[in-house]
PDB file of C-alpha atoms in Angstrom:
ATOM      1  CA  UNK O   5     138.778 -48.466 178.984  1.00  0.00           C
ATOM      2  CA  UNK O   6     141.865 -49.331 177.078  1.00  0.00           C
ATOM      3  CA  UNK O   7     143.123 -46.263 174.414  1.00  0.00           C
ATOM      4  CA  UNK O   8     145.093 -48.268 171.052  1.00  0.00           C
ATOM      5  CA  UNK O   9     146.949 -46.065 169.127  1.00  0.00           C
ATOM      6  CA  UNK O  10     146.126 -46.134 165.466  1.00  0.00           C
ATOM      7  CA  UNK O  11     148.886 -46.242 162.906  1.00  0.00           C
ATOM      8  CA  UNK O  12     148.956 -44.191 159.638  1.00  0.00           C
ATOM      9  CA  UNK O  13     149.575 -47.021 157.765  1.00  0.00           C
ATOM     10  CA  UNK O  14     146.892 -49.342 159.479  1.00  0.00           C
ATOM     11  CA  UNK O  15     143.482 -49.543 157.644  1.00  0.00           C
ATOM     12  CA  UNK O  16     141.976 -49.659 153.937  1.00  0.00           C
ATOM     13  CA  UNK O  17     143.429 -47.220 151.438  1.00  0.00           C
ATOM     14  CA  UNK O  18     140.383 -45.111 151.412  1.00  0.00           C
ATOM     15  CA  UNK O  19     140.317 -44.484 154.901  1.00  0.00           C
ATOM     16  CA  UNK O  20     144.204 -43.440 154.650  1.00  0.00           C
ATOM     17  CA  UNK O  21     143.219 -40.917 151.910  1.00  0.00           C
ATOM     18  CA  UNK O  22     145.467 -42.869 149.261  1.00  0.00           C
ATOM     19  CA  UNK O  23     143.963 -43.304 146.129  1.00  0.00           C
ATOM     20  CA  UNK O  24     144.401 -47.524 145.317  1.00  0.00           C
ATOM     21  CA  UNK O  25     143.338 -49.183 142.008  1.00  0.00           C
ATOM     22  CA  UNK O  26     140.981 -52.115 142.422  1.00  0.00           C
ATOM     23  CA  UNK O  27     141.440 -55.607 140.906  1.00  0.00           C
ATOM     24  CA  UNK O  28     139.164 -55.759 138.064  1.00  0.00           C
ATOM     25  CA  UNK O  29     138.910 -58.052 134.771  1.00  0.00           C
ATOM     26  CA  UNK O  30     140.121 -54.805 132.458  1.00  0.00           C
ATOM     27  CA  UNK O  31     144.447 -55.162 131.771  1.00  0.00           C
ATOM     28  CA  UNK O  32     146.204 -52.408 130.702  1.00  0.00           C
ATOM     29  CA  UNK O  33     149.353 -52.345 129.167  1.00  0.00           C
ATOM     30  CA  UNK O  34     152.158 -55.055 130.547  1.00  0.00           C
ATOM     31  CA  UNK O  35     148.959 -56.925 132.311  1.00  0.00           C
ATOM     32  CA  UNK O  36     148.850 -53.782 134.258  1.00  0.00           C
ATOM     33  CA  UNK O  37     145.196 -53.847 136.197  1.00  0.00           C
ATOM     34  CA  UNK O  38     143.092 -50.627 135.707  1.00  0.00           C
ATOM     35  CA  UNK O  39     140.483 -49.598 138.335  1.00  0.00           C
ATOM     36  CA  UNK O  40     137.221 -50.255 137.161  1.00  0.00           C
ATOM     37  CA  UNK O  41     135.775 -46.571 136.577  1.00  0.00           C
ATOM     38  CA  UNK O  42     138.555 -46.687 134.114  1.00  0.00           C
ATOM     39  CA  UNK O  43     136.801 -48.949 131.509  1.00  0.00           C
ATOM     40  CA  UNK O  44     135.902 -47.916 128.269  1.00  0.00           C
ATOM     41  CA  UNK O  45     132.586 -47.098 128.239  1.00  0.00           C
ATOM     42  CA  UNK O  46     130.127 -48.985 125.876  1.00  0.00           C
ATOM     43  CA  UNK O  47     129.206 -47.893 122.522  1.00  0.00           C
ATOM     44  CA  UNK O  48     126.226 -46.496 122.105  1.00  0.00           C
ATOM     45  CA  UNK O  49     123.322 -48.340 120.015  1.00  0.00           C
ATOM     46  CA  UNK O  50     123.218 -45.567 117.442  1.00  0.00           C
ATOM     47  CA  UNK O  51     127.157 -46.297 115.787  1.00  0.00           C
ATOM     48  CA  UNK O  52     128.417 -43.398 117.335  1.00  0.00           C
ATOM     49  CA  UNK O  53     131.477 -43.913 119.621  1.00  0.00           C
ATOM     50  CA  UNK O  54     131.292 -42.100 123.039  1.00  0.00           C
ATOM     51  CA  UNK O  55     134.554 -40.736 124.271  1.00  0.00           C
ATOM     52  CA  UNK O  56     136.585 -42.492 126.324  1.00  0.00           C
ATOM     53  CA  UNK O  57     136.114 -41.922 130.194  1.00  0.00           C
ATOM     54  CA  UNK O  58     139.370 -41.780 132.761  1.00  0.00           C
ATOM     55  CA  UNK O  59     139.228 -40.998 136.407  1.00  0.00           C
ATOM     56  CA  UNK O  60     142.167 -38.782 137.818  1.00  0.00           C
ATOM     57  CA  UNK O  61     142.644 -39.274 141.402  1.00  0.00           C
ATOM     58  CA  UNK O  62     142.913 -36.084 143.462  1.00  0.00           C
ATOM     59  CA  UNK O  63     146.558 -35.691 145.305  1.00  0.00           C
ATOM     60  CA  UNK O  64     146.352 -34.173 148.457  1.00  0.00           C
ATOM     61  CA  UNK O  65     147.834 -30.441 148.338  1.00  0.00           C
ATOM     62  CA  UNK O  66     150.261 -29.697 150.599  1.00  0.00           C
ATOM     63  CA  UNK O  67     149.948 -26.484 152.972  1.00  0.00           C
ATOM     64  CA  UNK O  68     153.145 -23.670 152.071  1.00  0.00           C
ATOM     65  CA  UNK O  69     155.908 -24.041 153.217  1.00  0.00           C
ATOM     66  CA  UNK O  70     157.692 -20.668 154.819  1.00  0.00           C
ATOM     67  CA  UNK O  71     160.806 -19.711 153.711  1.00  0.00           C
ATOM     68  CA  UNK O  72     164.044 -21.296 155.675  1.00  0.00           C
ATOM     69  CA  UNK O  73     165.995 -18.691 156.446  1.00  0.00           C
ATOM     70  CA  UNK O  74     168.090 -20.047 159.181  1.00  0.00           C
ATOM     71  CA  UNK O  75     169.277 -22.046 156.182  1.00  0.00           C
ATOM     72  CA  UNK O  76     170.536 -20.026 153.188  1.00  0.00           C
ATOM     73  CA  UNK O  77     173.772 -20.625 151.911  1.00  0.00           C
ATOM     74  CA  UNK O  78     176.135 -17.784 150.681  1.00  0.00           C
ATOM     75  CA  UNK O  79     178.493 -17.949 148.030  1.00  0.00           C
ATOM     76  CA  UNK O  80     180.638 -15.435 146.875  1.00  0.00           C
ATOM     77  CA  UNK O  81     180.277 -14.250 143.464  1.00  0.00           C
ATOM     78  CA  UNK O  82     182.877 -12.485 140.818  1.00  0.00           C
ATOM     79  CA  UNK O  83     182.506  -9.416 141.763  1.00  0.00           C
ATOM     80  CA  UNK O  84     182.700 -10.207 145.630  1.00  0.00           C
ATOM     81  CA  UNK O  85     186.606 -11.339 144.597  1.00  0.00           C
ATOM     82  CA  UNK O  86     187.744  -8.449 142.345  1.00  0.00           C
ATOM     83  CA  UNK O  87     190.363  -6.754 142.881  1.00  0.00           C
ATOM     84  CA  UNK O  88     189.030  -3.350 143.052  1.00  0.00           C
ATOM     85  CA  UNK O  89     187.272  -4.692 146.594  1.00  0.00           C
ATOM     86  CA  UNK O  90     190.596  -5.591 148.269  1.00  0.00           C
ATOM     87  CA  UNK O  91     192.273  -3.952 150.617  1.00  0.00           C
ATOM     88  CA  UNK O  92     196.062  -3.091 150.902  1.00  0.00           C
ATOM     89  CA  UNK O  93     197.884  -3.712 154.351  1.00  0.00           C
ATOM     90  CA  UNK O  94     202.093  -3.339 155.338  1.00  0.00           C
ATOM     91  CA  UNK O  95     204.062  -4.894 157.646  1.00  0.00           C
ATOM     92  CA  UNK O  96     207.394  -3.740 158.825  1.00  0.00           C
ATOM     93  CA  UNK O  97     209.372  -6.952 159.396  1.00  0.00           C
ATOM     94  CA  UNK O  98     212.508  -5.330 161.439  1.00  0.00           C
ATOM     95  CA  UNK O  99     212.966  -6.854 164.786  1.00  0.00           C
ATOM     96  CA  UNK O 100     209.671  -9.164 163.781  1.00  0.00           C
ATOM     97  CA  UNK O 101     210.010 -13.068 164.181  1.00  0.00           C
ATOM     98  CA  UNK O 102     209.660 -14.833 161.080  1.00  0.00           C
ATOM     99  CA  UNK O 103     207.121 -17.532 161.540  1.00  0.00           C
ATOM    100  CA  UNK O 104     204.681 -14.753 163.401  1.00  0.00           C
ATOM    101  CA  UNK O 105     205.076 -12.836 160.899  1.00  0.00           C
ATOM    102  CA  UNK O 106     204.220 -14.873 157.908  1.00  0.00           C
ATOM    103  CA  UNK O 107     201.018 -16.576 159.611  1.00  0.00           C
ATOM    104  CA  UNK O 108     199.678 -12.845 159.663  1.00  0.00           C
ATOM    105  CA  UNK O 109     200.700 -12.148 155.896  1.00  0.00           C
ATOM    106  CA  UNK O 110     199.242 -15.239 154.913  1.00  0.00           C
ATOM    107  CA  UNK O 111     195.977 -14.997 156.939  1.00  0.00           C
ATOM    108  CA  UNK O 112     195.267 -11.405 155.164  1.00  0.00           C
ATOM    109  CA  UNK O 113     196.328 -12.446 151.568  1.00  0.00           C
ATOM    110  CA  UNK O 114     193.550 -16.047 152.107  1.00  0.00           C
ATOM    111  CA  UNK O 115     191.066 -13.860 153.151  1.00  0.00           C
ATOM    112  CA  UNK O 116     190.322 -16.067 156.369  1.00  0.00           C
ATOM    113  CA  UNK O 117     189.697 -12.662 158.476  1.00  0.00           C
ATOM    114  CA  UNK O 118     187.031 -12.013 156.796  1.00  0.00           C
ATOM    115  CA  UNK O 119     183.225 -12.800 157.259  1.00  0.00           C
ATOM    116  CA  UNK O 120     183.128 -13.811 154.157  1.00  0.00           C
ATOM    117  CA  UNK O 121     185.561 -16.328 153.420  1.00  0.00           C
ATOM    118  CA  UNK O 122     185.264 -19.129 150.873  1.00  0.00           C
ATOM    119  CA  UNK O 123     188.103 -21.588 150.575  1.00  0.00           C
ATOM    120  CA  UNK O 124     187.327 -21.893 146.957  1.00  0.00           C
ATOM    121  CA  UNK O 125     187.249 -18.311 146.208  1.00  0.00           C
ATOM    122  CA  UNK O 126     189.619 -15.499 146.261  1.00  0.00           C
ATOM    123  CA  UNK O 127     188.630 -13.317 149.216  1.00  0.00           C
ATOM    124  CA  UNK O 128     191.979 -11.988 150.614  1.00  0.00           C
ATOM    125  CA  UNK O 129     193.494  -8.733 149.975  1.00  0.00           C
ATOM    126  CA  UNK O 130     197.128  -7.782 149.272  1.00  0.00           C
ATOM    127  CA  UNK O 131     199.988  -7.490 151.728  1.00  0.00           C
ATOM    128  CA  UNK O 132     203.163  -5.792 151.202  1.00  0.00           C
ATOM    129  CA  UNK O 133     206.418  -6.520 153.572  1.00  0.00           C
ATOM    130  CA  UNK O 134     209.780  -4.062 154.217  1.00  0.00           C
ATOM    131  CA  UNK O 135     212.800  -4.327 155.550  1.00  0.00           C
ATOM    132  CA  UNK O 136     212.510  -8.022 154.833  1.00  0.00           C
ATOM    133  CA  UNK O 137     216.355  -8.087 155.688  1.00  0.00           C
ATOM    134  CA  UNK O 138     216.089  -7.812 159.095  1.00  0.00           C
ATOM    135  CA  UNK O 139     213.795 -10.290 159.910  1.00  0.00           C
ATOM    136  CA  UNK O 140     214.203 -12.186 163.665  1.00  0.00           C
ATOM    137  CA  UNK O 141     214.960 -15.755 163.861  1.00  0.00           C
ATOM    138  CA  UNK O 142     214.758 -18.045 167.134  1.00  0.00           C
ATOM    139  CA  UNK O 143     216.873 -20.579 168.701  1.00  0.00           C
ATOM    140  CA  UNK O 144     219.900 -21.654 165.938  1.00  0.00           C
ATOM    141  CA  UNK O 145     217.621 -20.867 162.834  1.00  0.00           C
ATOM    142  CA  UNK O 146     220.364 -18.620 161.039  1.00  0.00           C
ATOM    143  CA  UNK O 147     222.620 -21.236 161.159  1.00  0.00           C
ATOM    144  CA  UNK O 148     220.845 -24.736 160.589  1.00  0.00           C
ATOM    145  CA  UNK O 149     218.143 -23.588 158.451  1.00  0.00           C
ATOM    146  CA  UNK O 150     218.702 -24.773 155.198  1.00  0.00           C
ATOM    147  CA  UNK O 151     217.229 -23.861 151.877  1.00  0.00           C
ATOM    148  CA  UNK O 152     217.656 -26.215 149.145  1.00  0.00           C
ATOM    149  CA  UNK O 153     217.487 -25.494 145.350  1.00  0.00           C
ATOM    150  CA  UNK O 154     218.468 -27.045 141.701  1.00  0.00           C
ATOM    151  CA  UNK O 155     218.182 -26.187 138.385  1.00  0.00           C
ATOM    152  CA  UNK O 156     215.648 -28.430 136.739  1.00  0.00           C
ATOM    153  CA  UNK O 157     216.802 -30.988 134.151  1.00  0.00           C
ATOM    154  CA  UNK O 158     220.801 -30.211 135.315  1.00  0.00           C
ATOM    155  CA  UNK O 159     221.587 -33.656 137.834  1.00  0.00           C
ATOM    156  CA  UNK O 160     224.223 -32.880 140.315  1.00  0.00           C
ATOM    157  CA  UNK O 161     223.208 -29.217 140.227  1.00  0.00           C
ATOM    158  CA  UNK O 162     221.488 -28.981 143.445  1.00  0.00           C
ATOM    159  CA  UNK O 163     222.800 -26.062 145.870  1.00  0.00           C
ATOM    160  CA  UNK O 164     222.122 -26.304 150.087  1.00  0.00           C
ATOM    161  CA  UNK O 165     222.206 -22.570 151.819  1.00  0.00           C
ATOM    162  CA  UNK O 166     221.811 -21.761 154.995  1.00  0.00           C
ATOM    163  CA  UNK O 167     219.331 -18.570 156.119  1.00  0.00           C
ATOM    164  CA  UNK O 168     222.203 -16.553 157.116  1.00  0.00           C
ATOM    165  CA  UNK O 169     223.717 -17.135 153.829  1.00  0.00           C
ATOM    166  CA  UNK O 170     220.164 -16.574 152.111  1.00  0.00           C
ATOM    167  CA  UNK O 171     219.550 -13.478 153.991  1.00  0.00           C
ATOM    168  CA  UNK O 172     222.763 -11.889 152.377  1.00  0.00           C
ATOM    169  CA  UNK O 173     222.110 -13.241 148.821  1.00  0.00           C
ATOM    170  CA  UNK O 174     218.486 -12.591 148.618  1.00  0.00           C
ATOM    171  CA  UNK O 175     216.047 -11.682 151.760  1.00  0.00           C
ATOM    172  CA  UNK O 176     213.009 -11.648 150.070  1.00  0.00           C
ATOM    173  CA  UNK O 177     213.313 -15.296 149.696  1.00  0.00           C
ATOM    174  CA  UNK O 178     212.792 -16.119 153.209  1.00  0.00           C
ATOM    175  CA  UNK O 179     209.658 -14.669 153.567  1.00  0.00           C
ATOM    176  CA  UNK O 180     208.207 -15.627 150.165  1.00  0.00           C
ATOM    177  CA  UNK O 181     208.946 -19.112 150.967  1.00  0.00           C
ATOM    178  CA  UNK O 182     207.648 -18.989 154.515  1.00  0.00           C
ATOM    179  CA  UNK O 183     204.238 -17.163 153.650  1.00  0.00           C
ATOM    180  CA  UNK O 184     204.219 -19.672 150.151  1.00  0.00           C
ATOM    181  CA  UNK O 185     204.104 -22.560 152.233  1.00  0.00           C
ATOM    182  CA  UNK O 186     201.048 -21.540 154.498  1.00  0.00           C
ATOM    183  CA  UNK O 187     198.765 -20.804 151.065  1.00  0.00           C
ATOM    184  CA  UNK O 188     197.308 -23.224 149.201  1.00  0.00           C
ATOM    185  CA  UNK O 189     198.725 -25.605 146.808  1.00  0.00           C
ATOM    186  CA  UNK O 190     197.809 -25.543 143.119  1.00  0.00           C
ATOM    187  CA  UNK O 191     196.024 -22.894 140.645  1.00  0.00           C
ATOM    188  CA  UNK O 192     194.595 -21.167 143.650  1.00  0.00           C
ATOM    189  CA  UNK O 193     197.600 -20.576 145.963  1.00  0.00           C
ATOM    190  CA  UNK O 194     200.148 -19.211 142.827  1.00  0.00           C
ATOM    191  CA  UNK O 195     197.550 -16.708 142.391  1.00  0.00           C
ATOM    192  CA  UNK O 196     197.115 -15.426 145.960  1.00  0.00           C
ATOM    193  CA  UNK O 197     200.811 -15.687 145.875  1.00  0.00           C
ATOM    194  CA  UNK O 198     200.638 -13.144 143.753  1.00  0.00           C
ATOM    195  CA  UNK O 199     199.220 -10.380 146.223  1.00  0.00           C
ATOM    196  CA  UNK O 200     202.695 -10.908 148.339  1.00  0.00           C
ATOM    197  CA  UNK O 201     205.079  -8.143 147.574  1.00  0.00           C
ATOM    198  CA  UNK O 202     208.222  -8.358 149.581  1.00  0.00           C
ATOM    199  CA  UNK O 203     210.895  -5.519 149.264  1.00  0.00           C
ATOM    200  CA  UNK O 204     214.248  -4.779 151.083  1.00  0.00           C
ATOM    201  CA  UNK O 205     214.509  -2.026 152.616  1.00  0.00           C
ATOM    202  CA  UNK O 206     211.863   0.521 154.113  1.00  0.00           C
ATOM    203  CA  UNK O 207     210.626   1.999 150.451  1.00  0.00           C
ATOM    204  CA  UNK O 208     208.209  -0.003 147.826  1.00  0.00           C
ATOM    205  CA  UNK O 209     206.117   1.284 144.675  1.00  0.00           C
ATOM    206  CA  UNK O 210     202.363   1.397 146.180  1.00  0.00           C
ATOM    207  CA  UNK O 211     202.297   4.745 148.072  1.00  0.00           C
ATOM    208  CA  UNK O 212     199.008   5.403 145.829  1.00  0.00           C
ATOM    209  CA  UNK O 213     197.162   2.403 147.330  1.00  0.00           C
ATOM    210  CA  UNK O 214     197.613   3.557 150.932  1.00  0.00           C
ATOM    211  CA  UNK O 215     198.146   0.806 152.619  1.00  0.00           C
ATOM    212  CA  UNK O 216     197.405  -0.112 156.362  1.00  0.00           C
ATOM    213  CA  UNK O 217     199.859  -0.712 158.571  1.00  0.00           C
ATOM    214  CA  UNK O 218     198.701  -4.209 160.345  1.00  0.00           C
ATOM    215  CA  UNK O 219     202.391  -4.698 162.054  1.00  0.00           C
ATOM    216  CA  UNK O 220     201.084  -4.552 165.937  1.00  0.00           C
ATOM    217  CA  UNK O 221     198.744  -6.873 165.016  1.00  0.00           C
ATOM    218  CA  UNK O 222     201.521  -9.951 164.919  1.00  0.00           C
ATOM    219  CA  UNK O 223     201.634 -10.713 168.617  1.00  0.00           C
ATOM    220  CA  UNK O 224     197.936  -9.929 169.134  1.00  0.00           C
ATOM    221  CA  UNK O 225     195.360 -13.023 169.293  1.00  0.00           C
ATOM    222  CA  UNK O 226     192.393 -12.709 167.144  1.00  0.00           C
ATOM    223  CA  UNK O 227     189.822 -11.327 169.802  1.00  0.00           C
ATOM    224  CA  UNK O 228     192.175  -8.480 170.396  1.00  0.00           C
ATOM    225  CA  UNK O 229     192.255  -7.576 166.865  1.00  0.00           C
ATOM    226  CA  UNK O 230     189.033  -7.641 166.955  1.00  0.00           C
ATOM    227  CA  UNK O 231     188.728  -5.417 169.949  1.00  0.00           C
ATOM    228  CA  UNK O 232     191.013  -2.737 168.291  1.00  0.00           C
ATOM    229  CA  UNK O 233     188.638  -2.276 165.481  1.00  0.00           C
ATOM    230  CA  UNK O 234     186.251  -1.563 167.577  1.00  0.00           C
TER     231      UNK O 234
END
């Protein structure tokens, strides 16, 4: 005996369970045809109109549905960004190589060490660097790294420096431009630029907010950052 497998679709609409209207003589609107329960009914003999008689089919109700919870999305609200939630971290830059230490500084002030980061939302905290005069350089860095900069709407008044020459002028510069150029670009990065606060020498203004000190945490990957916290 040979088994057929029996389509879903295969067979009359009643025996799918799908209500179908029938062909009848009775148009509705646009030549529409309506089923033929649909009719008006006939007037009765004494002049008295009977009410008109529909037919609603009867949709099939689904069973509930549980609750996916394996797929809820979080977003983070207004107060999730404030700034009375963030956190305040240091980092002594003396002996510290540059680019090592701006990828830290700029991973704290986007907020990407958090669990809950949003790349449209302000979740970082604030970072403060010292002794940003004596940051390290590799290789020939002091002397062929160049930093160019004009006054706008003045032609021919462009000026070319190099770091060494930058670092006596002004040595917060280096690492605001280093850290500037690993944050976002537009309305969203000059505000988390705004959490960066650079200083010369080993003092600076936020002794109240007690920050953290976060400077050993430069060479360390992030698994052993993790670790520590534990």
């Amino acid at each position: 005996m040979s088994m057929v497998a029996t389509s879903p679709l295969v067979g009359t609409a009643a025996q799918r369970g799908v209500w179908a209207p029938q062909a009848t003589k009775h148009s509705g609107f646009f030549g529409a045809r309506l089923p033929s329960h649909a009719a008006r009914a006939p007037r009765a003999s004494s002049g008295t109109a009977s009410p008109l008689t529909t037919c609603v089919a009867a949709t099939p109700s689904a069973p509930p549905q549980a609750r996916d919870r394996w797929n809820i999305t979080y977003y983070p609200k207004g107060a999730d960004a404030a700034a009375l939630q963030k956190q305040w971290y240091i980092i002594d830059a003396e002996g510290q190589t540059l680019g090592r230490l701006a990828t830290l500084a700029a991973t704290h002030i986007r907020g990407k060490n958090s669990p809950a980061y949003s790349p449209s939302m302000d979740m970082g905290d604030y970072v403060i660097v010292i002794n940003a005069e004596k940051v390290a350089v590799t290789g020939r860095k002091e002397t062929d790294k160049t930093y160019f900069r004009h006054a706008v709407g003045r032609p021919g008044s462009w000026t070319v420096e190099t770091l060494r020459d930058l670092r006596k002028r002004i040595p917060e510069r280096i690492l605001e431009k280093a850290i500037r150029g690993m944050l976002p670009k537009g309305k969203l990065g000059n505000h988390l630029f705004r959490h960066l606060k650079v200083y010369k020498g080993a003092s600076h203004p936020h002794v109240a907010q007690t920050p953290t000190d976060i400077t050993r945490h430069i060479n360390l990957r992030p698994s052993e950052v993790a670790a520590l916290k534990e």
